[in-house]
Each structure stands twice: as structure tokens, then as C-alpha cells.
Short mmCIF file of C-alpha atoms and ligand atoms in Angstrom, two decimals:
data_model
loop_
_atom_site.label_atom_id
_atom_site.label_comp_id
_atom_site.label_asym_id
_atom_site.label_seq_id
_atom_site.Cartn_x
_atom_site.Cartn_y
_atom_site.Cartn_z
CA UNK S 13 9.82 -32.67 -70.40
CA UNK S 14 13.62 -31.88 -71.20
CA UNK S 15 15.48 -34.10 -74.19
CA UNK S 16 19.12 -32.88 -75.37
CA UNK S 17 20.83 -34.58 -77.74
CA UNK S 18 23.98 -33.73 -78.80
CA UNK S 19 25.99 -34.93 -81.79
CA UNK S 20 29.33 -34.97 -81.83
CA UNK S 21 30.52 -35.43 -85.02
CA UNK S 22 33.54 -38.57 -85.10
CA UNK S 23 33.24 -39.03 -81.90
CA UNK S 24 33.80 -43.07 -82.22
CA UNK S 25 34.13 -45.75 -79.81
CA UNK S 26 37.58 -46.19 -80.42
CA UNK S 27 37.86 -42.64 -78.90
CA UNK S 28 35.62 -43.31 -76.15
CA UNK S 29 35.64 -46.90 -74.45
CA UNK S 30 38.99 -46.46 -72.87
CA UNK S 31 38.51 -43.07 -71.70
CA UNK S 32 36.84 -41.14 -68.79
CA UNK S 33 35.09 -38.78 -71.37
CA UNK S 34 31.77 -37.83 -69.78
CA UNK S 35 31.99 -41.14 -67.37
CA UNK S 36 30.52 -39.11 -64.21
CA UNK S 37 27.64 -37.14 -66.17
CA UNK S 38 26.82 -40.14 -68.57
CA UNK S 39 28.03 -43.72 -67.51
CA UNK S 40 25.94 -45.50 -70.51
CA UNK S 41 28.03 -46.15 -72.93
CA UNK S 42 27.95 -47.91 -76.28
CA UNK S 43 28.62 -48.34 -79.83
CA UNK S 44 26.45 -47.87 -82.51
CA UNK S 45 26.88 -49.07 -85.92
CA UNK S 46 27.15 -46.76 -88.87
CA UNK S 47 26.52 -46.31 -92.15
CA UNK S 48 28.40 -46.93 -95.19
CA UNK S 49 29.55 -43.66 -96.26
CA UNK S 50 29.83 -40.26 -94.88
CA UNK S 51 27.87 -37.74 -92.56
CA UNK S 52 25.81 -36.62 -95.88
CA UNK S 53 24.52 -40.28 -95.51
CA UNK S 54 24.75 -40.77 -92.08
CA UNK S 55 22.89 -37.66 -90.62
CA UNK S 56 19.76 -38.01 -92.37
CA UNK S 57 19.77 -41.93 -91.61
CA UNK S 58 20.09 -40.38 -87.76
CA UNK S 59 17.08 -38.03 -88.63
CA UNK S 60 14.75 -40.37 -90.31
CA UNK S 61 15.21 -44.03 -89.02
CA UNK S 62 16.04 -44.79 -92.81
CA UNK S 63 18.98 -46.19 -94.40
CA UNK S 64 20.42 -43.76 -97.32
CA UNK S 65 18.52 -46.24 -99.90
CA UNK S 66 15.21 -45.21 -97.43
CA UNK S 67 15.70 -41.40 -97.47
CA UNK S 68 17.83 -41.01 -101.12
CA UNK S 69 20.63 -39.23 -99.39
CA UNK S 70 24.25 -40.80 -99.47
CA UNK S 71 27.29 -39.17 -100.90
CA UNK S 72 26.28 -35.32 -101.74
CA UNK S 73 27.28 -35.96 -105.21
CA UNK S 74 25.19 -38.34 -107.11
CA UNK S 75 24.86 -38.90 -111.37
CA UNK S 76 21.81 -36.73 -112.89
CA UNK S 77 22.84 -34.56 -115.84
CA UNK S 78 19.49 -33.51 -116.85
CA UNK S 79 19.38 -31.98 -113.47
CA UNK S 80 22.81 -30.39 -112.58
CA UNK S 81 22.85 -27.32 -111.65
CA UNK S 82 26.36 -27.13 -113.26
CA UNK S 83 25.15 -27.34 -116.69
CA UNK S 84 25.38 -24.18 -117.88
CA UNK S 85 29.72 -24.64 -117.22
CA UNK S 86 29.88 -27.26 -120.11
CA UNK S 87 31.05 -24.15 -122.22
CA UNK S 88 33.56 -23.86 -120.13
CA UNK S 89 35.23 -27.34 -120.50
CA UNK S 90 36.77 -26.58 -123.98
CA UNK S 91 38.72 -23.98 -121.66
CA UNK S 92 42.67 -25.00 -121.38
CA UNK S 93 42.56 -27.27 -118.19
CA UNK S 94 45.11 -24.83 -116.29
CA UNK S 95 41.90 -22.20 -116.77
CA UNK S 96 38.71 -24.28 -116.44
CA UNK S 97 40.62 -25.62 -112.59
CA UNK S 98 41.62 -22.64 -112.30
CA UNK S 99 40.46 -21.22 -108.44
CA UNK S 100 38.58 -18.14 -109.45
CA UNK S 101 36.82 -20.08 -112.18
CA UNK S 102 35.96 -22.69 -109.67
CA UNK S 103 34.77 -20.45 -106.96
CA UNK S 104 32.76 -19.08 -109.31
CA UNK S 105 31.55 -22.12 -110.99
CA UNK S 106 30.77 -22.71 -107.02
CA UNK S 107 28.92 -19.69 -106.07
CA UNK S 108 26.52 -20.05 -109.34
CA UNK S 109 25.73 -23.79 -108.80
CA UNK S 110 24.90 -23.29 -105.78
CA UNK S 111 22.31 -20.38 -106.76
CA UNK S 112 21.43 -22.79 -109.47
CA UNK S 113 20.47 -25.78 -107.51
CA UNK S 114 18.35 -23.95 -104.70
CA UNK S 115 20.72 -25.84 -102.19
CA UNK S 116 19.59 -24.75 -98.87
CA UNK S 117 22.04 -27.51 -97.43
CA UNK S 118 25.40 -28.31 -97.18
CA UNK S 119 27.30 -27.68 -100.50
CA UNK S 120 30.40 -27.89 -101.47
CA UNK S 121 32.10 -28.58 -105.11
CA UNK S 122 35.58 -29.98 -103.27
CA UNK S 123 38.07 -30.82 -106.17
CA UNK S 124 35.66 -32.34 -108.47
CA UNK S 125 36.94 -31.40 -112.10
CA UNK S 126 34.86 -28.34 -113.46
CA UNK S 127 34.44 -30.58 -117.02
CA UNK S 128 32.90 -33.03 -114.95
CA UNK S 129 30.48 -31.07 -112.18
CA UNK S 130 27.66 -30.88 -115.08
CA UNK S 131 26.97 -34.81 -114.79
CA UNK S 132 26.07 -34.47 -111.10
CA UNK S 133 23.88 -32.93 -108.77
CA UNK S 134 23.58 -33.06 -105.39
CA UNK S 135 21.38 -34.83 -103.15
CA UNK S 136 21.25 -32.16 -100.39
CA UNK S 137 19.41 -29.45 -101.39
CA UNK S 138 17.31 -28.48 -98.40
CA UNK S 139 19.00 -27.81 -94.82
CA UNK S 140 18.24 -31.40 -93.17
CA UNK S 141 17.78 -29.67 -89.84
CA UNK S 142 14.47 -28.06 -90.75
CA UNK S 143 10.71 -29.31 -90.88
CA UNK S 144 10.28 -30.74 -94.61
CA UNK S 145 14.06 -30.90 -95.41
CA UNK S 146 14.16 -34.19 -95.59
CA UNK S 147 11.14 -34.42 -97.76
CA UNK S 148 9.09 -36.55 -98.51
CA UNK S 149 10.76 -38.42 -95.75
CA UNK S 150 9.55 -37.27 -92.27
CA UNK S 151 12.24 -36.54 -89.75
CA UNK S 152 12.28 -36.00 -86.34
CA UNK S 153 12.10 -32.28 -86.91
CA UNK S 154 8.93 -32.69 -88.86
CA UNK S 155 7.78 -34.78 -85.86
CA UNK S 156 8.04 -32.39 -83.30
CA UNK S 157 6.57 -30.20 -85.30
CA UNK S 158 3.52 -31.93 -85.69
CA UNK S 159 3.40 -32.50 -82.69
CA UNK S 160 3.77 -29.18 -81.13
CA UNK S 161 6.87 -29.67 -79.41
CA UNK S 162 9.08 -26.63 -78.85
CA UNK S 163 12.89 -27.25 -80.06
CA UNK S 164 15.83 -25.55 -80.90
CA UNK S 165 18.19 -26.76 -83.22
CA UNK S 166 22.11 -25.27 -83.21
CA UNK S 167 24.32 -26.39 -86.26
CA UNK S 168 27.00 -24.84 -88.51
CA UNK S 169 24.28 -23.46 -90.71
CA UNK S 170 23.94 -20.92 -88.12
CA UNK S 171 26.67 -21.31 -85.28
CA UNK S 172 30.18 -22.24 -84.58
CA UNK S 173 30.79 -25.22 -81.61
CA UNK S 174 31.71 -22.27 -79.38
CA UNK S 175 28.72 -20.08 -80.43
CA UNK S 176 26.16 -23.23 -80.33
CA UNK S 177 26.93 -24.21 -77.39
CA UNK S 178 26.69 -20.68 -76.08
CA UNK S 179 23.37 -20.37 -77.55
CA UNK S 180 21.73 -24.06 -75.96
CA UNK S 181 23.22 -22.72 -72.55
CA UNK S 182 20.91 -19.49 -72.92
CA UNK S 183 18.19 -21.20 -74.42
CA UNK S 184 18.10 -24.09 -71.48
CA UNK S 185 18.42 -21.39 -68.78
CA UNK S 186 15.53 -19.66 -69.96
CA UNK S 187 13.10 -22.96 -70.75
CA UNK S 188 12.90 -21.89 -74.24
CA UNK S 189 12.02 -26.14 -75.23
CA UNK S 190 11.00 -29.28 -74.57
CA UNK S 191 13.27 -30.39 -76.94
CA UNK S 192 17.21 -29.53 -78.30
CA UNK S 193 19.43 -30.75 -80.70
CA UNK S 194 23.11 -29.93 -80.92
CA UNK S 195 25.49 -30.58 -83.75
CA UNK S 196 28.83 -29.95 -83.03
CA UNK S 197 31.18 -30.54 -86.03
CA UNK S 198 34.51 -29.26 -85.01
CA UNK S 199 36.14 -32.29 -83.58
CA UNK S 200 35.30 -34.11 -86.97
CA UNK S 201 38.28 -31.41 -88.42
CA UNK S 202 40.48 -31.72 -85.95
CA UNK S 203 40.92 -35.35 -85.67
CA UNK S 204 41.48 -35.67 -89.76
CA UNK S 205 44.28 -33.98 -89.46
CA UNK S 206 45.63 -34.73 -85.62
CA UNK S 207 44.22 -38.36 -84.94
CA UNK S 208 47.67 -39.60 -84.28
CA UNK S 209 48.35 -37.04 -81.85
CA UNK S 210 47.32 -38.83 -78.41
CA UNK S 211 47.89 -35.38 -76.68
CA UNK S 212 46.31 -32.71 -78.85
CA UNK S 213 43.59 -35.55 -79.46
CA UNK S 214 43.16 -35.37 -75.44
CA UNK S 215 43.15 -31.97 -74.85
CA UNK S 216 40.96 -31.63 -77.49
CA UNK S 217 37.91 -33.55 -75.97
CA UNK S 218 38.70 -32.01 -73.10
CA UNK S 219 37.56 -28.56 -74.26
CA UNK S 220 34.31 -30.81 -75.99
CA UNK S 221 33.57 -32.69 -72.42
CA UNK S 222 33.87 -29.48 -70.48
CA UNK S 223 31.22 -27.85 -72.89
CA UNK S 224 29.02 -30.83 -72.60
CA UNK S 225 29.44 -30.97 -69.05
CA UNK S 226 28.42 -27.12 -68.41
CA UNK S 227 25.36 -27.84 -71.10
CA UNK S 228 24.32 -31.11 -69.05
CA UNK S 229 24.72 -29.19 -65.48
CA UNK S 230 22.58 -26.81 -66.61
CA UNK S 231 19.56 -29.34 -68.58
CA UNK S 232 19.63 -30.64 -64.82
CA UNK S 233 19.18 -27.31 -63.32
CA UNK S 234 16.55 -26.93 -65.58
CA UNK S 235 14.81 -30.29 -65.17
CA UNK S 236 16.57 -33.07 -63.07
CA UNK S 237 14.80 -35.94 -64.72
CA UNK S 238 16.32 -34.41 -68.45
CA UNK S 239 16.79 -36.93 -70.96
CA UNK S 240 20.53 -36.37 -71.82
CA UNK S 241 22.47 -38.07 -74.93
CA UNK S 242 26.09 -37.69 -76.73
CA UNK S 243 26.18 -39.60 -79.80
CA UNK S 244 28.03 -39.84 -83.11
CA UNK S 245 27.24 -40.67 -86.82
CA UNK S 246 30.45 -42.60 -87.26
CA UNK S 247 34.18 -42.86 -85.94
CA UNK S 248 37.36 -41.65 -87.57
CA UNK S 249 39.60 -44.55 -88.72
CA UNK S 250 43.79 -43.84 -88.45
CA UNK S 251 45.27 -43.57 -91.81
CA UNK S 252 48.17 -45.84 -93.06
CA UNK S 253 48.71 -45.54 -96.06
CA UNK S 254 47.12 -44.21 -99.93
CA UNK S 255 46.94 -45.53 -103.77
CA UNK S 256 46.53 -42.88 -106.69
CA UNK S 257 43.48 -44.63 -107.99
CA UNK S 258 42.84 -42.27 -110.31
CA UNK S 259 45.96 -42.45 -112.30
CA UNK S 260 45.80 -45.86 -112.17
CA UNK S 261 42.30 -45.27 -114.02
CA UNK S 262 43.29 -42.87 -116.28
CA UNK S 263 46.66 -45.07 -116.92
CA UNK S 264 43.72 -47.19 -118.83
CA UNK S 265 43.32 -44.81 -121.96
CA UNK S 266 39.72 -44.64 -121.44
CA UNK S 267 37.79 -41.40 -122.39
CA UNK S 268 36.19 -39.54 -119.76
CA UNK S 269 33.40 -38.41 -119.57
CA UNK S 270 32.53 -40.28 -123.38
CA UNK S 271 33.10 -44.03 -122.03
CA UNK S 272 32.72 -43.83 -118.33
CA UNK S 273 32.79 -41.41 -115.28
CA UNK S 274 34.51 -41.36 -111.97
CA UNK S 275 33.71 -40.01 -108.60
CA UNK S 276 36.84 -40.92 -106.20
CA UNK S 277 35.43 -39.97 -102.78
CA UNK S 278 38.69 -40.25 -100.76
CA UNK S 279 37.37 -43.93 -98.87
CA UNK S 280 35.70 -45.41 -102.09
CA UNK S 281 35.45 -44.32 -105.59
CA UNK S 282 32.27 -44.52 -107.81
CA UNK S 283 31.75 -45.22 -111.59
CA UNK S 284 28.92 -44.90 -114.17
CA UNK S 285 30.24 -46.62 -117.69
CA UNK S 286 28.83 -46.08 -121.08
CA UNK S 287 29.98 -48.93 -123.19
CA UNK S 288 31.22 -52.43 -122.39
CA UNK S 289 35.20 -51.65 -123.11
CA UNK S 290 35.25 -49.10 -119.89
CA UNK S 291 33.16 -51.57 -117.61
CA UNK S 292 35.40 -54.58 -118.55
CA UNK S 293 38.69 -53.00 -118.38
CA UNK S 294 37.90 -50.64 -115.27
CA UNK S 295 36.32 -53.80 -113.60
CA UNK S 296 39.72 -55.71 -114.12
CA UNK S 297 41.72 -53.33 -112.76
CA UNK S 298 39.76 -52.94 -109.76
CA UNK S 299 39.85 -56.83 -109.35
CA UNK S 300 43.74 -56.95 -109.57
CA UNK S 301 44.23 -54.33 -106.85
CA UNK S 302 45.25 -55.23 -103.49
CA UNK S 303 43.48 -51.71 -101.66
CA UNK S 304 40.29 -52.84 -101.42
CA UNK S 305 37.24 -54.25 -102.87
CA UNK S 306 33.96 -53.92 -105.46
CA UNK S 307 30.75 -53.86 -103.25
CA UNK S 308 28.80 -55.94 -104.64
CA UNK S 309 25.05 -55.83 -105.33
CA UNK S 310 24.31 -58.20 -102.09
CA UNK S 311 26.12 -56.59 -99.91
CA UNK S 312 24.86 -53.04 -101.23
CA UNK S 313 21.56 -54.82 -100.03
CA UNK S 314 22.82 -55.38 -97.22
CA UNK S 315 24.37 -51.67 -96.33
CA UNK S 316 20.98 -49.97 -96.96
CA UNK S 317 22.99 -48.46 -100.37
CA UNK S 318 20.88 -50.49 -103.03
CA UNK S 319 19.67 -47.51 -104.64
CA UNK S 320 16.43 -47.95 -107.40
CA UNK S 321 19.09 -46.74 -109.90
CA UNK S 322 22.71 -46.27 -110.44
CA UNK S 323 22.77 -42.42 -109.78
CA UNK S 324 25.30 -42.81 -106.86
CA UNK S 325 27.16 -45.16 -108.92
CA UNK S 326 27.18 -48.39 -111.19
CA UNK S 327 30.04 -49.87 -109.35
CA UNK S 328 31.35 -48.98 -106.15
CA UNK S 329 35.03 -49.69 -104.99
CA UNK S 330 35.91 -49.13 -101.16
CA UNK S 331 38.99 -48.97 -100.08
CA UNK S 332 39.78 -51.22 -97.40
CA UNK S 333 39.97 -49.55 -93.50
CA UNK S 334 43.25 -47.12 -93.26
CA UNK S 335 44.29 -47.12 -97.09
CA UNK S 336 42.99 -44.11 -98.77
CA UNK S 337 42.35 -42.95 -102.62
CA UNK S 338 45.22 -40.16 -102.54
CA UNK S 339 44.69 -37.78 -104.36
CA UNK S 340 41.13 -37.68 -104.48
CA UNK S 341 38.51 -35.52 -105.25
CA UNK S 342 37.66 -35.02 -101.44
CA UNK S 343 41.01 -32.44 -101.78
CA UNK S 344 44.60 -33.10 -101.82
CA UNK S 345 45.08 -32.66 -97.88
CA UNK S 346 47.45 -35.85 -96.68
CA UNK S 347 44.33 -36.62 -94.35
CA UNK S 348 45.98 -38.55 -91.11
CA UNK S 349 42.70 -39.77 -90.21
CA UNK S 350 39.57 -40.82 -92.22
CA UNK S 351 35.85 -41.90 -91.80
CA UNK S 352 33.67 -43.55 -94.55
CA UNK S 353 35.43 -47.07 -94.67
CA UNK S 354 33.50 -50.44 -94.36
CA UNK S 355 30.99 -49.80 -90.89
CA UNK S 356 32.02 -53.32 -89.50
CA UNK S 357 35.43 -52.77 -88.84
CA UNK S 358 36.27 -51.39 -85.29
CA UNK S 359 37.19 -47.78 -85.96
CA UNK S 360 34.05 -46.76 -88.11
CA UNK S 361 31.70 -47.62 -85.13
CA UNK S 362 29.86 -44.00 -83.47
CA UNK S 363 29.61 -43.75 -80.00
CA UNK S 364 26.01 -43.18 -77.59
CA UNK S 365 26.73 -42.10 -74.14
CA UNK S 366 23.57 -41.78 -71.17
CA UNK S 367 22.52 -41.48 -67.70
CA UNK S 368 21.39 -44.79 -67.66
CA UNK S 369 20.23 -47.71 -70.81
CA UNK S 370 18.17 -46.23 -73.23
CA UNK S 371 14.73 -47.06 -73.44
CA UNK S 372 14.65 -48.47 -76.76
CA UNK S 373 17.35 -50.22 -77.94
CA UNK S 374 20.08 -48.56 -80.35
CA UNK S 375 22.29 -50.61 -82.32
CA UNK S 376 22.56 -48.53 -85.40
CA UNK S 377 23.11 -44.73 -86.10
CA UNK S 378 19.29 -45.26 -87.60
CA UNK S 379 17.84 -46.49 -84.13
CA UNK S 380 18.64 -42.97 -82.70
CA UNK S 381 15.79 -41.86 -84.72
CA UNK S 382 13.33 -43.69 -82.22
CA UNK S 383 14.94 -42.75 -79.05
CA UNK S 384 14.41 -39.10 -79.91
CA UNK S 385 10.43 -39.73 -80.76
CA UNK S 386 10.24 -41.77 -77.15
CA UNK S 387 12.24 -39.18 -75.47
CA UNK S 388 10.16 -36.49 -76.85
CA UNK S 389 7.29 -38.35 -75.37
CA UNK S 390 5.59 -39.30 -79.45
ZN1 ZN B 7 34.83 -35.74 -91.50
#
């Protein structure tokens, strides 16, 4: 038994249903319904069969103060702000939490203010792609495991695109599993900042089909009846245009982090309030503006993001498809394209491509979860 999959990080169905991409090798194509959110969520939802509200993991930042591993930097708040911010004092602030919090994962501080890091933790603190790291959840990694099924798995943890795919090429030449899971992240990068570029966009899966293309030629060479899949954990959605949400918050006169606290997460922005004032007045505001909408408890139901408690936010605002919280804690980059709006509209949807239909049926990022167990014969 041979079973690649290969995730292609943003590669959506926008991108793919009017192209050639892959058409000869894989001519089953589809999309897949995502997640609400962003690969953080979406990843281990594509792991475990488990929406984020299943397996706990959504954005990377969630609220827990008794557990930060930034609490030891609260000193550091009474710093002047041009210090605290400043980038040594972040890197460092970086490098220790890190330390602090075990995080095995993917970790990253991006431009969250230093005074605020010690309210939140992180929800990824073990590297997904290993037996137990999505614990107590069991993932397909702790599946194969179990079940004695050799497998490789290449992702940035240990590899570049170019080196990964280097590495599954050796590994499937030799026979070294049953099994093999690819993560290729690069094209996620590229198309934030290039999406509108139709050429460099084009060229650019070019250089990702002819990698997949070598890897599937030699799967067959290895074993002609190889299960074989491309897929994505969501699509990249053009940007239009951007609202400073967080001045218009601050233009409030609330006290932060005393009254309420703020997470804007580029796509949707997340508060935790501590008295009534902030949660009527910040609740108002976000009712007035045109950019997008509360999610509201039902449909938080509905999006597999009703969490047991409020730790990845009291209220949620998302920003409706193409209009984007600028700046925003996600970094100050004029991002051209962006993933993480609502999953229904067109250009959030991932992508599966196949020989032929898949044996079980895959309607949502979460369904992949089962086609790997059948294709790995469990
Ligand atoms: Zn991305």
C-alpha cells in the first residue's frame, strides 16, 4: 500500500477550477469547505476529523492569563511604549515565551502589544504533525501509529518546499512507507502578497505542479495503484479594501486591558470585556459599522467555533470577504490577498484533486481526516 497526500497550503478552488493544474495526473477535482479561521484551526480540523470547538485549536492566540507564558513581561509594561515595542525587547520577549510555554509548535508573537501578550497563551504547543500532538485528540498520525503503519511526514518544522519535496522523492524511491504526508506552505506567502498578479500567480503553480508531478511519477513508479491526493485547508480571498478597527476602538476611551481586551486578527477581531460600559459601547460600534458583522452564538454553533468558554473570545467580529482590519495585529504588511473570511463565500473554499472520486465522500476540510484512515487501509 502507497497513500501521499499533499497539502498545499491556499491552494483554493478559485485557483484551481479554471485551470489545467494537475488535470492529466489528477482529473478529480473538487471543493471542500473550510473552516472559520486560519490554518492554526484548519490543520488540526484536517488531522483529527474535529471542528476547532472538537480539538480546542483555533486562532494560536487564545485568553488564559493564569497560564501565559508571557507573564513574567508584565514588569515590563510600565516601560515607555517606544521601549516595551521596541524590536529587541520583543524578540526577546519572543524567544523567552516561547521557552516558557514548552511550544513545540508553531509560534509566533506577530505584532501583538508586549503589555498585552501576558493575557494569552497559545493553543499550539505541541508540533501537530507528531503522534500525541494533538492530544488528547487522536490524529491521523497517532493512527498510523497504532497501527503500525510506516510514514513520513515533511513540513516547515523540518524542511523548506524545495527541501521536502526533495526529501519525499528519496524517501518514495527507496519504499521507506506505506504512508506520506506533505505540507507545502510556500504558495500560502506568495499569493498574500502577489494574488493579483495573474502571471507571477501562474508561474508560480507552475514550479508547485511540476514538483507534484515529479513526486506523483515517482509514487507510481513505486506502486501504480498509489493513492494520490492534493488538497488545501482553505483558499486565499483578493483584497479590496481595509478599516483601522482598532482606532476606531480605541477612539472609544475605553481602558485596555482594565475594561476589555482586543485581539484584531487581520479577517476578524476578538474581545473579552470586563464590565458592562466596554461590552455596550464596543458592541454599538461594531453594530454601526458597515465592514462586517458580530458572529453570533448560533452561528458560532454552527461553524464548529462554540467554544465551552470565551477563551478565544466573548464576541467575535468578522470582517466581511475582501475588507480587512488594517493595521492589525497579524503585522502591518498591505496584504493583497487574505484567507480567514466567512468559509461560505466562494474564495475561502480549499481545493481536493485525485485520480479518480474518493472513496468516502469529502465535503469539508474535516472529511479529509477519513479518507486518510481508508486510504491507509484502518
Ligand atoms: Zn496564509
Amino acid at each position: 500500500m502507497t497513500a501521499v497526500f499533499i497539502l498545499v497550503d491556499a491552494l483554493g478552488w478559485e485557483l484551481v477550477k479554471d485551470r489545467r493544474f494537475l488535470l492529466e495526473e489528477l482529473p478529480y477535482r473538487q471543493a471542500v469547505e473550510t473552516i472559520f479561521g486560519f490554518s492554526s484551526g484548519a490543520i488540526p480540523s484536517i488531522l483529527t476529523g474535529l471542528l476547532p470547538e472538537g480539538h480546542g485549536h483555533w486562532n494560536l492566540f487564545l485568553y488564559s492569563p493564569h497560564s501565559s507564558p508571557f507573564r513574567w513581561a508584565r514588569p515590563l509594561t510600565r516601560l515607555p511604549a517606544r521601549w516595551r515595542n521596541h524590536r529587541a525587547v520583543r524578540k526577546l520577549v519572543s524567544i523567552i515565551g516561547r521557552r516558557l510555554s514548552g511550544a513545540d509548535g508553531y509560534f509566533s508573537i506577530y505584532g501583538i502589544p508586549v503589555e498585552l501578550l501576558p493575557y494569552f497563551d497559545i493553543c499550539e504547543k505541541d508540533n501537530i504533525y507528531r503522534p500525541r500532538g494533538l492530544a488528547p485528540n487522536v490524529s491521523i498520525f497517532d493512527q498510523l501509529q497504532r497501527a503500525g503503519i510506516t510514514y513520513r511526514v515533511y513540513c516547515y518544522h523540518d524542511y523548506d518546499d524545495a527541501a521536502a519535496v526533495r526529501a519525499i522523492l528519496r524517501d518514495l524511491r527507496d519504499r521507506a512507507a506505506q504512508f506520506y504526508f506533505l505540507y507545502l506552505c510556500g504558495l500560502d506567502a506568495f499569493l498574500h502578497d502577489h494574488i493579483y498578479s495573474v502571471e507571477s500567480v501562474s508561474r508560480e503553480m507552475e514550479r508547485y505542479e511540476s514538483w507534484i508531478r515529479g513526486i506523483f511519477r515517482v509514487a507510481l513508479e513505486a506502486d501504480a495503484h498509489a493513492a494520490f491526493y492534493v488538497f488545501s485547508d482553505h483558499g486565499m480571498t483578493p483584497v479590496r479594501e481595509s478599516f483601522d478597527l482598532m482606532e476606531a476602538v480605541r477612539a472609544l476611551g475605553l481602558r485596555e486591558p482594565e475594561e476589555y481586551l482586543a485581539l484584531y486578527d487581520s479577517t476578524m477581531a476578538r474581545f473579552w470585556f470586563f464590565n458592562d460600559r466596554a461590552r455596550c459601547a464596543v458592541t454599538e460600534l461594531l453594530g454601526s459599522l458597515p465592514y462586517g458583522r458580530v458572529v453570533r452564538r448560533e452561528e458560532r454553533r454552527r461553524l464548529g467555533i462554540a467554544f465551552c468558554d470565551d477563551r478565544f473570545g466573548e464576541l467575535v467580529y468578522a470582517m466581511r470577504p475582501g475588507c480587512l482590519i488594517h493595521p492589525s495585529y497579524m503585522g502591518g504588511n498591505r496584504w493583497k490577498g487574505m484567507h480567514g473570511f466567512d468559509p461560505e463565500h466562494p474564495t475561502s473554499y480549499a481545493a481536493l484533486l485525485a485520480r479518480q472520486e474518493p472513496p468516502v465522500p469529502v465535503r469539508h476540510i474535516r472529511d479529509l481526516f477519513a479518507l486518510m484512515l481508508r486510504e491507509a487501509g484502518l
